PDB file of C-alpha atoms in Angstrom:
ATOM      1  CA  MET A   1     -13.380 -29.579   2.130  1.00  0.00           C
ATOM      2  CA  GLY A   2     -10.275 -31.331   0.793  1.00  0.00           C
ATOM      3  CA  GLY A   3      -6.711 -30.973   1.836  1.00  0.00           C
ATOM      4  CA  ALA A   4      -5.799 -28.998  -1.249  1.00  0.00           C
ATOM      5  CA  ALA A   5      -8.316 -26.236  -0.359  1.00  0.00           C
ATOM      6  CA  LEU A   6      -7.059 -26.145   3.263  1.00  0.00           C
ATOM      7  CA  THR A   7      -3.523 -25.863   2.137  1.00  0.00           C
ATOM      8  CA  ALA A   8      -4.295 -23.028  -0.368  1.00  0.00           C
ATOM      9  CA  MET A   9      -6.362 -21.198   2.251  1.00  0.00           C
ATOM     10  CA  ALA A  10      -3.544 -21.572   4.888  1.00  0.00           C
ATOM     11  CA  VAL A  11      -0.952 -20.269   2.385  1.00  0.00           C
ATOM     12  CA  LEU A  12      -2.988 -17.167   1.473  1.00  0.00           C
ATOM     13  CA  ALA A  13      -4.022 -16.451   5.059  1.00  0.00           C
ATOM     14  CA  GLY A  14      -0.539 -17.036   6.260  1.00  0.00           C
ATOM     15  CA  ALA A  15       0.952 -14.660   3.640  1.00  0.00           C
ATOM     16  CA  PHE A  16      -1.510 -11.916   4.646  1.00  0.00           C
ATOM     17  CA  ALA A  17      -0.821 -12.422   8.328  1.00  0.00           C
ATOM     18  CA  LEU A  18       2.880 -12.403   7.836  1.00  0.00           C
ATOM     19  CA  ASP A  19       2.740  -9.079   5.978  1.00  0.00           C
ATOM     20  CA  LEU A  20       0.477  -7.592   8.618  1.00  0.00           C
ATOM     21  CA  LEU A  21       2.884  -8.742  11.488  1.00  0.00           C
ATOM     22  CA  ILE A  22       6.365  -7.982  10.103  1.00  0.00           C
ATOM     23  CA  GLY A  23       5.913  -6.254   6.751  1.00  0.00           C
ATOM     24  CA  ASP A  24       9.152  -6.009   4.862  1.00  0.00           C
ATOM     25  CA  PRO A  25      12.071  -5.905   7.403  1.00  0.00           C
ATOM     26  CA  ARG A  26      15.124  -4.293   5.947  1.00  0.00           C
ATOM     27  CA  TRP A  27      17.428  -7.046   7.168  1.00  0.00           C
ATOM     28  CA  ILE A  28      15.662  -9.656   4.992  1.00  0.00           C
ATOM     29  CA  PRO A  29      16.693  -9.544   1.289  1.00  0.00           C
ATOM     30  CA  HIS A  30      13.619  -8.491  -0.746  1.00  0.00           C
ATOM     31  CA  PRO A  31      12.831  -9.854  -4.192  1.00  0.00           C
ATOM     32  CA  VAL A  32      12.025  -6.481  -5.489  1.00  0.00           C
ATOM     33  CA  ILE A  33      15.572  -5.325  -4.892  1.00  0.00           C
ATOM     34  CA  GLN A  34      16.796  -8.156  -7.082  1.00  0.00           C
ATOM     35  CA  MET A  35      14.184  -7.356  -9.699  1.00  0.00           C
ATOM     36  CA  GLY A  36      15.393  -3.747  -9.700  1.00  0.00           C
ATOM     37  CA  LYS A  37      18.958  -4.874 -10.295  1.00  0.00           C
ATOM     38  CA  ALA A  38      17.830  -7.153 -13.118  1.00  0.00           C
ATOM     39  CA  ILE A  39      15.840  -4.355 -14.700  1.00  0.00           C
ATOM     40  CA  LYS A  40      18.695  -1.875 -14.532  1.00  0.00           C
ATOM     41  CA  ALA A  41      21.166  -4.518 -16.047  1.00  0.00           C
ATOM     42  CA  LEU A  42      18.751  -5.384 -18.852  1.00  0.00           C
ATOM     43  CA  GLU A  43      18.071  -1.651 -19.534  1.00  0.00           C
ATOM     44  CA  ASN A  44      21.808  -1.008 -19.828  1.00  0.00           C
ATOM     45  CA  GLY A  45      22.263  -3.987 -22.053  1.00  0.00           C
ATOM     46  CA  ILE A  46      19.464  -2.826 -24.364  1.00  0.00           C
ATOM     47  CA  ARG A  47      20.922   0.696 -24.536  1.00  0.00           C
ATOM     48  CA  ARG A  48      24.245  -0.831 -25.557  1.00  0.00           C
ATOM     49  CA  GLN A  49      23.002  -3.315 -28.049  1.00  0.00           C
ATOM     50  CA  PHE A  50      20.208  -1.362 -29.789  1.00  0.00           C
ATOM     51  CA  ARG A  51      19.977   1.919 -31.537  1.00  0.00           C
ATOM     52  CA  PRO A  52      17.555   4.576 -30.172  1.00  0.00           C
ATOM     53  CA  GLU A  53      15.159   4.067 -33.039  1.00  0.00           C
ATOM     54  CA  GLN A  54      14.956   0.340 -32.033  1.00  0.00           C
ATOM     55  CA  PHE A  55      14.107   1.089 -28.380  1.00  0.00           C
ATOM     56  CA  LYS A  56      10.380   0.808 -28.836  1.00  0.00           C
ATOM     57  CA  LEU A  57      10.603  -2.788 -30.107  1.00  0.00           C
ATOM     58  CA  ALA A  58      13.469  -3.668 -27.739  1.00  0.00           C
ATOM     59  CA  GLY A  59      11.391  -2.362 -24.823  1.00  0.00           C
ATOM     60  CA  ILE A  60       9.140  -5.451 -25.180  1.00  0.00           C
ATOM     61  CA  LEU A  61      12.102  -7.471 -23.856  1.00  0.00           C
ATOM     62  CA  LEU A  62      11.875  -5.863 -20.434  1.00  0.00           C
ATOM     63  CA  PRO A  63       8.523  -7.317 -19.340  1.00  0.00           C
ATOM     64  CA  VAL A  64       9.032 -10.541 -21.196  1.00  0.00           C
ATOM     65  CA  VAL A  65      12.380 -11.235 -19.558  1.00  0.00           C
ATOM     66  CA  VAL A  66      11.861  -9.735 -16.166  1.00  0.00           C
ATOM     67  CA  ALA A  67       8.262 -10.757 -15.422  1.00  0.00           C
ATOM     68  CA  GLY A  68       8.669 -14.096 -17.264  1.00  0.00           C
ATOM     69  CA  GLY A  69      11.849 -14.679 -15.369  1.00  0.00           C
ATOM     70  CA  ALA A  70      10.316 -13.931 -12.074  1.00  0.00           C
ATOM     71  CA  LEU A  71       7.481 -16.376 -12.799  1.00  0.00           C
ATOM     72  CA  ILE A  72       9.803 -19.154 -13.908  1.00  0.00           C
ATOM     73  CA  VAL A  73      12.383 -18.805 -11.089  1.00  0.00           C
ATOM     74  CA  THR A  74       9.627 -18.719  -8.477  1.00  0.00           C
ATOM     75  CA  TRP A  75       7.885 -21.778 -10.007  1.00  0.00           C
ATOM     76  CA  ALA A  76      11.224 -23.675 -10.122  1.00  0.00           C
ATOM     77  CA  LEU A  77      12.111 -22.802  -6.573  1.00  0.00           C
ATOM     78  CA  LEU A  78       8.815 -24.014  -5.220  1.00  0.00           C
ATOM     79  CA  LYS A  79       9.092 -27.194  -7.278  1.00  0.00           C
ATOM     80  CA  VAL A  80      12.433 -27.951  -5.651  1.00  0.00           C
ATOM     81  CA  LEU A  81      11.214 -27.010  -2.114  1.00  0.00           C
ATOM     82  CA  ASN A  82       8.057 -29.152  -2.538  1.00  0.00           C
ATOM     83  CA  ALA A  83      10.172 -32.081  -3.635  1.00  0.00           C
ATOM     84  CA  ILE A  84      12.178 -31.788  -0.408  1.00  0.00           C
ATOM     85  CA  HIS A  85       9.066 -31.588   1.717  1.00  0.00           C
ATOM     86  CA  PRO A  86       5.570 -30.259   1.035  1.00  0.00           C
ATOM     87  CA  TRP A  87       5.564 -28.162   4.206  1.00  0.00           C
ATOM     88  CA  LEU A  88       8.729 -26.413   3.100  1.00  0.00           C
ATOM     89  CA  GLY A  89       7.134 -25.611  -0.204  1.00  0.00           C
ATOM     90  CA  TRP A  90       3.942 -24.305   1.534  1.00  0.00           C
ATOM     91  CA  ALA A  91       5.906 -22.093   3.897  1.00  0.00           C
ATOM     92  CA  ALA A  92       8.037 -20.707   1.108  1.00  0.00           C
ATOM     93  CA  GLU A  93       4.966 -19.967  -0.996  1.00  0.00           C
ATOM     94  CA  ALA A  94       3.477 -18.017   1.902  1.00  0.00           C
ATOM     95  CA  VAL A  95       6.654 -16.049   2.481  1.00  0.00           C
ATOM     96  CA  LEU A  96       7.005 -15.300  -1.248  1.00  0.00           C
ATOM     97  CA  ILE A  97       3.422 -14.090  -1.592  1.00  0.00           C
ATOM     98  CA  ALA A  98       3.880 -11.915   1.562  1.00  0.00           C
ATOM     99  CA  THR A  99       6.777 -10.145  -0.082  1.00  0.00           C
ATOM    100  CA  THR A 100       4.438  -9.141  -3.007  1.00  0.00           C
ATOM    101  CA  ILE A 101       1.981  -7.291  -0.687  1.00  0.00           C
ATOM    102  CA  ALA A 102       2.557  -4.306   1.538  1.00  0.00           C
ATOM    103  CA  VAL A 103      -0.398  -3.602   3.768  1.00  0.00           C
ATOM    104  CA  LYS A 104       1.760  -2.890   6.796  1.00  0.00           C
ATOM    105  CA  GLY A 105       4.263  -0.891   4.886  1.00  0.00           C
ATOM    106  CA  LEU A 106       1.622   1.328   3.318  1.00  0.00           C
ATOM    107  CA  LYS A 107      -0.177   1.790   6.605  1.00  0.00           C
ATOM    108  CA  ASP A 108       3.048   2.636   8.438  1.00  0.00           C
ATOM    109  CA  ALA A 109       4.079   5.165   5.795  1.00  0.00           C
ATOM    110  CA  GLY A 110       0.773   7.008   6.297  1.00  0.00           C
ATOM    111  CA  MET A 111       1.080   6.782  10.039  1.00  0.00           C
ATOM    112  CA  GLU A 112       4.539   8.261  10.019  1.00  0.00           C
ATOM    113  CA  VAL A 113       3.224  11.411   8.239  1.00  0.00           C
ATOM    114  CA  TYR A 114       0.261  11.528  10.669  1.00  0.00           C
ATOM    115  CA  ARG A 115       2.487  11.342  13.747  1.00  0.00           C
ATOM    116  CA  HIS A 116       4.594  14.222  12.527  1.00  0.00           C
ATOM    117  CA  LEU A 117       1.498  16.269  11.797  1.00  0.00           C
ATOM    118  CA  ALA A 118       0.050  15.424  15.243  1.00  0.00           C
ATOM    119  CA  ALA A 119       3.243  16.676  16.796  1.00  0.00           C
ATOM    120  CA  GLY A 120       3.089  19.911  14.799  1.00  0.00           C
ATOM    121  CA  ASP A 121       6.383  19.096  12.959  1.00  0.00           C
ATOM    122  CA  LEU A 122       5.615  20.143   9.408  1.00  0.00           C
ATOM    123  CA  PRO A 123       9.254  19.819   8.114  1.00  0.00           C
ATOM    124  CA  ALA A 124       9.344  16.180   9.235  1.00  0.00           C
ATOM    125  CA  ALA A 125       5.890  15.475   7.797  1.00  0.00           C
ATOM    126  CA  ARG A 126       7.078  16.914   4.449  1.00  0.00           C
ATOM    127  CA  ARG A 127      10.210  14.717   4.503  1.00  0.00           C
ATOM    128  CA  SER A 128       8.203  11.644   5.286  1.00  0.00           C
ATOM    129  CA  LEU A 129       5.711  12.370   2.500  1.00  0.00           C
ATOM    130  CA  GLY A 130       8.644  12.951   0.150  1.00  0.00           C
ATOM    131  CA  MET A 131       9.755   9.362   0.705  1.00  0.00           C
ATOM    132  CA  ILE A 132       6.525   7.984  -0.701  1.00  0.00           C
ATOM    133  CA  VAL A 133       5.533  10.430  -3.453  1.00  0.00           C
ATOM    134  CA  GLY A 134       7.231  11.771  -6.545  1.00  0.00           C
ATOM    135  CA  ARG A 135       5.979  15.347  -6.154  1.00  0.00           C
ATOM    136  CA  GLU A 136       7.983  18.091  -4.410  1.00  0.00           C
ATOM    137  CA  THR A 137       6.912  18.425  -0.779  1.00  0.00           C
ATOM    138  CA  SER A 138       9.217  21.102   0.719  1.00  0.00           C
ATOM    139  CA  HIS A 139       6.645  23.836   0.210  1.00  0.00           C
ATOM    140  CA  LEU A 140       3.430  21.990   1.233  1.00  0.00           C
ATOM    141  CA  ASP A 141       1.133  23.166   4.035  1.00  0.00           C
ATOM    142  CA  GLU A 142      -0.736  20.701   6.284  1.00  0.00           C
ATOM    143  CA  PRO A 143      -3.852  20.155   4.044  1.00  0.00           C
ATOM    144  CA  GLU A 144      -1.594  19.495   1.018  1.00  0.00           C
ATOM    145  CA  ILE A 145       0.501  17.021   3.059  1.00  0.00           C
ATOM    146  CA  VAL A 146      -2.698  15.318   4.087  1.00  0.00           C
ATOM    147  CA  ARG A 147      -3.902  15.226   0.436  1.00  0.00           C
ATOM    148  CA  GLY A 148      -0.613  13.738  -0.739  1.00  0.00           C
ATOM    149  CA  THR A 149      -0.723  11.060   1.892  1.00  0.00           C
ATOM    150  CA  VAL A 150      -4.359  10.120   1.397  1.00  0.00           C
ATOM    151  CA  GLU A 151      -3.866   9.937  -2.454  1.00  0.00           C
ATOM    152  CA  THR A 152      -0.815   7.731  -1.951  1.00  0.00           C
ATOM    153  CA  VAL A 153      -2.623   5.339   0.411  1.00  0.00           C
ATOM    154  CA  ALA A 154      -5.710   5.163  -1.869  1.00  0.00           C
ATOM    155  CA  GLU A 155      -3.782   4.638  -5.113  1.00  0.00           C
ATOM    156  CA  ASN A 156      -1.420   1.956  -3.641  1.00  0.00           C
ATOM    157  CA  ILE A 157      -4.258  -0.145  -2.301  1.00  0.00           C
ATOM    158  CA  VAL A 158      -4.422  -1.489  -5.833  1.00  0.00           C
ATOM    159  CA  ASP A 159      -0.842  -2.390  -6.571  1.00  0.00           C
ATOM    160  CA  ALA A 160       0.362  -3.016  -2.993  1.00  0.00           C
ATOM    161  CA  VAL A 161      -2.636  -5.125  -1.926  1.00  0.00           C
ATOM    162  CA  ILE A 162      -5.425  -6.122  -4.187  1.00  0.00           C
ATOM    163  CA  SER A 163      -3.439  -6.848  -7.378  1.00  0.00           C
ATOM    164  CA  PRO A 164      -0.828  -9.098  -5.858  1.00  0.00           C
ATOM    165  CA  LEU A 165      -3.374 -10.915  -3.766  1.00  0.00           C
ATOM    166  CA  LEU A 166      -5.595 -11.449  -6.748  1.00  0.00           C
ATOM    167  CA  TYR A 167      -2.805 -12.872  -8.807  1.00  0.00           C
ATOM    168  CA  ALA A 168      -1.747 -15.060  -5.934  1.00  0.00           C
ATOM    169  CA  LEU A 169      -5.284 -16.327  -5.757  1.00  0.00           C
ATOM    170  CA  ILE A 170      -5.209 -17.220  -9.474  1.00  0.00           C
ATOM    171  CA  GLY A 171      -1.631 -18.565  -9.785  1.00  0.00           C
ATOM    172  CA  GLY A 172       0.050 -18.671  -6.439  1.00  0.00           C
ATOM    173  CA  ALA A 173       3.377 -17.163  -5.698  1.00  0.00           C
ATOM    174  CA  PRO A 174       4.781 -17.464  -9.294  1.00  0.00           C
ATOM    175  CA  LEU A 175       2.015 -15.269 -10.771  1.00  0.00           C
ATOM    176  CA  ALA A 176       2.004 -12.870  -7.800  1.00  0.00           C
ATOM    177  CA  MET A 177       5.819 -12.439  -8.245  1.00  0.00           C
ATOM    178  CA  ALA A 178       5.334 -11.888 -11.986  1.00  0.00           C
ATOM    179  CA  TYR A 179       2.877  -9.142 -11.196  1.00  0.00           C
ATOM    180  CA  ARG A 180       5.342  -7.535  -8.721  1.00  0.00           C
ATOM    181  CA  ALA A 181       7.966  -7.570 -11.494  1.00  0.00           C
ATOM    182  CA  VAL A 182       5.512  -5.763 -13.914  1.00  0.00           C
ATOM    183  CA  ASN A 183       4.801  -3.241 -11.167  1.00  0.00           C
ATOM    184  CA  THR A 184       8.481  -2.708 -10.445  1.00  0.00           C
ATOM    185  CA  LEU A 185       9.125  -2.267 -14.199  1.00  0.00           C
ATOM    186  CA  ASP A 186       6.482   0.469 -14.408  1.00  0.00           C
ATOM    187  CA  SER A 187       7.998   2.272 -11.422  1.00  0.00           C
ATOM    188  CA  MET A 188      11.405   2.227 -12.919  1.00  0.00           C
ATOM    189  CA  VAL A 189      10.924   2.674 -16.637  1.00  0.00           C
ATOM    190  CA  GLY A 190       7.228   3.461 -17.268  1.00  0.00           C
ATOM    191  CA  TYR A 191       7.694   7.128 -17.707  1.00  0.00           C
ATOM    192  CA  LYS A 192       6.595   9.321 -20.611  1.00  0.00           C
ATOM    193  CA  ASN A 193       9.732  11.298 -20.643  1.00  0.00           C
ATOM    194  CA  GLU A 194      12.447  11.502 -23.303  1.00  0.00           C
ATOM    195  CA  LYS A 195      14.482   8.783 -21.628  1.00  0.00           C
ATOM    196  CA  TYR A 196      11.835   6.121 -21.310  1.00  0.00           C
ATOM    197  CA  ILE A 197       8.924   6.994 -23.657  1.00  0.00           C
ATOM    198  CA  HIS A 198      10.044   4.297 -26.142  1.00  0.00           C
ATOM    199  CA  LEU A 199      11.971   1.898 -23.888  1.00  0.00           C
ATOM    200  CA  GLY A 200       9.334   1.826 -21.157  1.00  0.00           C
ATOM    201  CA  TRP A 201       6.148   1.860 -23.169  1.00  0.00           C
ATOM    202  CA  ALA A 202       5.485  -1.884 -23.024  1.00  0.00           C
ATOM    203  CA  SER A 203       6.196  -2.039 -19.326  1.00  0.00           C
ATOM    204  CA  ALA A 204       3.756   0.825 -18.630  1.00  0.00           C
ATOM    205  CA  ARG A 205       1.069  -0.654 -20.846  1.00  0.00           C
ATOM    206  CA  LEU A 206       1.348  -4.102 -19.264  1.00  0.00           C
ATOM    207  CA  ASP A 207       1.112  -2.552 -15.810  1.00  0.00           C
ATOM    208  CA  ASP A 208      -2.099  -0.761 -16.866  1.00  0.00           C
ATOM    209  CA  ILE A 209      -3.526  -3.971 -18.176  1.00  0.00           C
ATOM    210  CA  ALA A 210      -2.502  -5.966 -15.037  1.00  0.00           C
ATOM    211  CA  ASN A 211      -4.163  -3.403 -12.782  1.00  0.00           C
ATOM    212  CA  TRP A 212      -7.309  -2.849 -14.881  1.00  0.00           C
ATOM    213  CA  ILE A 213      -9.546  -5.358 -13.122  1.00  0.00           C
ATOM    214  CA  PRO A 214      -7.963  -5.024  -9.663  1.00  0.00           C
ATOM    215  CA  ALA A 215      -8.482  -1.221  -9.716  1.00  0.00           C
ATOM    216  CA  ARG A 216     -12.172  -1.553 -10.378  1.00  0.00           C
ATOM    217  CA  LEU A 217     -12.539  -4.347  -7.924  1.00  0.00           C
ATOM    218  CA  THR A 218     -10.830  -2.102  -5.330  1.00  0.00           C
ATOM    219  CA  ALA A 219     -13.464   0.548  -5.920  1.00  0.00           C
ATOM    220  CA  LEU A 220     -16.258  -1.921  -5.210  1.00  0.00           C
ATOM    221  CA  LEU A 221     -14.457  -3.129  -2.033  1.00  0.00           C
ATOM    222  CA  LEU A 222     -13.751   0.438  -0.922  1.00  0.00           C
ATOM    223  CA  THR A 223     -17.422   1.279  -1.350  1.00  0.00           C
ATOM    224  CA  ALA A 224     -18.384  -1.729   0.743  1.00  0.00           C
ATOM    225  CA  SER A 225     -15.769  -0.850   3.348  1.00  0.00           C
ATOM    226  CA  ALA A 226     -17.111   2.686   3.486  1.00  0.00           C
ATOM    227  CA  PHE A 227     -20.559   1.319   4.417  1.00  0.00           C
ATOM    228  CA  ILE A 228     -19.025  -1.079   6.939  1.00  0.00           C
ATOM    229  CA  LEU A 229     -17.092   1.747   8.567  1.00  0.00           C
ATOM    230  CA  ARG A 230     -20.116   4.032   8.536  1.00  0.00           C
ATOM    231  CA  MET A 231     -18.461   6.468   6.181  1.00  0.00           C
ATOM    232  CA  LYS A 232     -20.231   7.961   3.070  1.00  0.00           C
ATOM    233  CA  GLY A 233     -20.757   4.779   1.097  1.00  0.00           C
ATOM    234  CA  ARG A 234     -23.232   6.091  -1.344  1.00  0.00           C
ATOM    235  CA  ARG A 235     -21.228   9.260  -2.021  1.00  0.00           C
ATOM    236  CA  ALA A 236     -18.136   7.025  -2.511  1.00  0.00           C
ATOM    237  CA  TRP A 237     -19.900   5.174  -5.319  1.00  0.00           C
ATOM    238  CA  ARG A 238     -21.261   8.238  -6.975  1.00  0.00           C
ATOM    239  CA  THR A 239     -17.956  10.062  -6.792  1.00  0.00           C
ATOM    240  CA  MET A 240     -16.204   7.086  -8.360  1.00  0.00           C
ATOM    241  CA  ARG A 241     -18.753   6.876 -11.141  1.00  0.00           C
ATOM    242  CA  ARG A 242     -18.374  10.586 -11.844  1.00  0.00           C
ATOM    243  CA  ASP A 243     -14.612  11.330 -11.312  1.00  0.00           C
ATOM    244  CA  ALA A 244     -12.542   8.038 -11.729  1.00  0.00           C
ATOM    245  CA  ARG A 245     -11.859   8.606 -15.415  1.00  0.00           C
ATOM    246  CA  LYS A 246     -10.616  12.154 -14.920  1.00  0.00           C
ATOM    247  CA  HIS A 247      -7.305  10.741 -13.654  1.00  0.00           C
ATOM    248  CA  PRO A 248      -4.518  10.533 -16.269  1.00  0.00           C
ATOM    249  CA  SER A 249      -4.000   6.888 -15.239  1.00  0.00           C
ATOM    250  CA  PRO A 250      -6.613   4.406 -16.499  1.00  0.00           C
ATOM    251  CA  ASN A 251      -6.655   2.838 -12.972  1.00  0.00           C
ATOM    252  CA  SER A 252      -5.517   5.204 -10.243  1.00  0.00           C
ATOM    253  CA  GLY A 253      -8.637   7.313 -10.466  1.00  0.00           C
ATOM    254  CA  PHE A 254     -10.870   4.464  -9.253  1.00  0.00           C
ATOM    255  CA  PRO A 255      -9.459   4.067  -5.710  1.00  0.00           C
ATOM    256  CA  GLU A 256      -8.615   7.748  -5.295  1.00  0.00           C
ATOM    257  CA  SER A 257     -12.099   9.068  -6.291  1.00  0.00           C
ATOM    258  CA  THR A 258     -13.777   6.390  -4.135  1.00  0.00           C
ATOM    259  CA  VAL A 259     -11.790   7.309  -1.043  1.00  0.00           C
ATOM    260  CA  ALA A 260     -12.471  11.017  -1.740  1.00  0.00           C
ATOM    261  CA  GLY A 261     -16.175  10.294  -1.769  1.00  0.00           C
ATOM    262  CA  ALA A 262     -16.039   8.093   1.275  1.00  0.00           C
ATOM    263  CA  LEU A 263     -14.246  10.744   3.330  1.00  0.00           C
ATOM    264  CA  GLY A 264     -16.161  13.731   1.931  1.00  0.00           C
ATOM    265  CA  ILE A 265     -13.017  15.534   0.731  1.00  0.00           C
ATOM    266  CA  ARG A 266     -11.551  16.742  -2.499  1.00  0.00           C
ATOM    267  CA  LEU A 267      -8.422  15.213  -3.850  1.00  0.00           C
ATOM    268  CA  GLY A 268      -6.360  16.320  -6.840  1.00  0.00           C
ATOM    269  CA  GLY A 269      -4.984  19.799  -7.609  1.00  0.00           C
ATOM    270  CA  VAL A 270      -1.573  21.184  -8.418  1.00  0.00           C
ATOM    271  CA  ASN A 271       1.465  19.060  -7.845  1.00  0.00           C
ATOM    272  CA  VAL A 272       5.059  20.214  -8.530  1.00  0.00           C
ATOM    273  CA  TYR A 273       7.519  17.811 -10.220  1.00  0.00           C
ATOM    274  CA  HIS A 274      11.099  18.996 -10.623  1.00  0.00           C
ATOM    275  CA  GLY A 275       9.984  22.564 -10.488  1.00  0.00           C
ATOM    276  CA  VAL A 276       7.180  22.174 -12.955  1.00  0.00           C
ATOM    277  CA  GLU A 277       3.548  22.509 -11.962  1.00  0.00           C
ATOM    278  CA  SER A 278       1.151  19.787 -13.051  1.00  0.00           C
ATOM    279  CA  PHE A 279      -2.615  19.981 -12.481  1.00  0.00           C
ATOM    280  CA  ARG A 280      -4.463  16.748 -11.582  1.00  0.00           C
ATOM    281  CA  ALA A 281      -8.220  16.791 -11.924  1.00  0.00           C
ATOM    282  CA  TYR A 282     -10.248  17.238  -8.860  1.00  0.00           C
ATOM    283  CA  MET A 283     -11.931  14.176  -7.398  1.00  0.00           C
ATOM    284  CA  GLY A 284     -14.643  14.418  -4.803  1.00  0.00           C
ATOM    285  CA  ASP A 285     -16.297  17.369  -3.222  1.00  0.00           C
ATOM    286  CA  ALA A 286     -14.786  19.495  -0.491  1.00  0.00           C
ATOM    287  CA  LEU A 287     -17.573  19.065   1.968  1.00  0.00           C
ATOM    288  CA  ARG A 288     -15.114  20.050   4.724  1.00  0.00           C
ATOM    289  CA  PRO A 289     -11.487  20.983   4.986  1.00  0.00           C
ATOM    290  CA  MET A 290      -8.922  18.223   4.952  1.00  0.00           C
ATOM    291  CA  GLU A 291      -7.338  17.404   8.311  1.00  0.00           C
ATOM    292  CA  SER A 292      -4.681  15.046   9.595  1.00  0.00           C
ATOM    293  CA  ARG A 293      -7.442  12.658  10.780  1.00  0.00           C
ATOM    294  CA  ASP A 294      -8.131  11.813   7.145  1.00  0.00           C
ATOM    295  CA  ILE A 295      -4.928   9.813   7.031  1.00  0.00           C
ATOM    296  CA  LEU A 296      -6.262   7.650   9.830  1.00  0.00           C
ATOM    297  CA  LEU A 297      -9.532   7.203   7.990  1.00  0.00           C
ATOM    298  CA  ALA A 298      -7.771   6.291   4.817  1.00  0.00           C
ATOM    299  CA  ASN A 299      -5.714   3.660   6.675  1.00  0.00           C
ATOM    300  CA  ARG A 300      -8.950   2.262   8.122  1.00  0.00           C
ATOM    301  CA  LEU A 301     -10.233   1.871   4.592  1.00  0.00           C
ATOM    302  CA  LEU A 302      -6.981   0.237   3.574  1.00  0.00           C
ATOM    303  CA  LEU A 303      -7.201  -2.359   6.394  1.00  0.00           C
ATOM    304  CA  THR A 304     -10.859  -3.017   5.861  1.00  0.00           C
ATOM    305  CA  VAL A 305     -10.463  -3.500   2.129  1.00  0.00           C
ATOM    306  CA  SER A 306      -7.518  -5.879   2.662  1.00  0.00           C
ATOM    307  CA  VAL A 307      -9.313  -8.055   5.162  1.00  0.00           C
ATOM    308  CA  LEU A 308     -12.507  -8.059   3.068  1.00  0.00           C
ATOM    309  CA  PHE A 309     -10.621  -9.218   0.005  1.00  0.00           C
ATOM    310  CA  VAL A 310      -8.707 -11.928   1.870  1.00  0.00           C
ATOM    311  CA  LEU A 311     -12.004 -13.262   3.238  1.00  0.00           C
ATOM    312  CA  LEU A 312     -13.460 -13.336  -0.342  1.00  0.00           C
ATOM    313  CA  ALA A 313     -10.297 -14.971  -1.605  1.00  0.00           C
ATOM    314  CA  LEU A 314     -10.517 -17.736   1.033  1.00  0.00           C
ATOM    315  CA  LEU A 315     -14.107 -18.292   0.173  1.00  0.00           C
ATOM    316  CA  ALA A 316     -13.201 -18.564  -3.539  1.00  0.00           C
ATOM    317  CA  VAL A 317     -10.487 -21.220  -2.711  1.00  0.00           C
ATOM    318  CA  TRP A 318     -12.984 -23.136  -0.580  1.00  0.00           C
ATOM    319  CA  ALA A 319     -15.627 -23.018  -3.332  1.00  0.00           C
ATOM    320  CA  ALA A 320     -13.072 -24.215  -5.923  1.00  0.00           C
ATOM    321  CA  GLY A 321     -11.843 -26.998  -3.645  1.00  0.00           C
ATOM    322  CA  GLY A 322      -8.295 -25.613  -3.771  1.00  0.00           C
ATOM    323  CA  ALA A 323      -8.122 -26.189  -7.524  1.00  0.00           C
ATOM    324  CA  LEU A 324      -7.135 -22.572  -8.316  1.00  0.00           C
ATOM    325  CA  TRP A 325      -3.415 -23.173  -8.094  1.00  0.00           C
ATOM    326  CA  THR A 326      -2.545 -26.060  -5.758  1.00  0.00           C
TER     327      THR A 326
END
């Protein structure tokens, strides 16, 4: 195995380990914050310079400028740092990739809700859930809090773990950062409401495309993880095949339905957004009532899927001799 492969493997493994150990400390400036500022500034500029009937065409500028800019800036930064010293470039690449993934952050968010439920503090659990979901949480009982938490952990395995790691595997930190820009765009402007239906359509569509393969890969890895953890692996696969496409998102249904099958619970149901009820198709079968322990089980699946993918990624780098992006 050559030095290029060892370097690429060390960078990927280091990025994953860094995220697991420290996550995203608030005292460290995060690239997503800068992306958010850039998106808002560009959106304001488009609204000033274009007429509403031009927003659909102008909306293409958002992913081109923001995602393209993230890729170019990251590539240029690494080029400069590698010129100073290769080790500096490698360390920076690992740190940058780590900022695009959020295994620890996702796990901790679920655990915060779980701890409040375990203490019997429903108001605190509702508030913690409200920090990570868009639905209203002030009225939810314990099973609905559990449902919201499990759905969030399951859905975000794709865009917080598998997608950024896959793009890092293919194109290093520049491509991973471009993916994170696309995902941030979708979270800020990818809504089908009156304000963003034209301006945000390109960002939303690109996010769907970027997550299409990772979402289906996640379902496969979740099924494998269910077998490894001695959960309901076969039911996870069958449930995914049956229910994944019921979700309004072309991608979110794959991890959610697979997790539902693995745990033997039913996800989906009525959510309330800004006072308006919205029904999401049921996924999985209610073989038993949902309980707070399901959050722990969802987190176990999250960690197992993450480790499994990293091991496969390292194997891919080794097999390619490091030629994927070094």
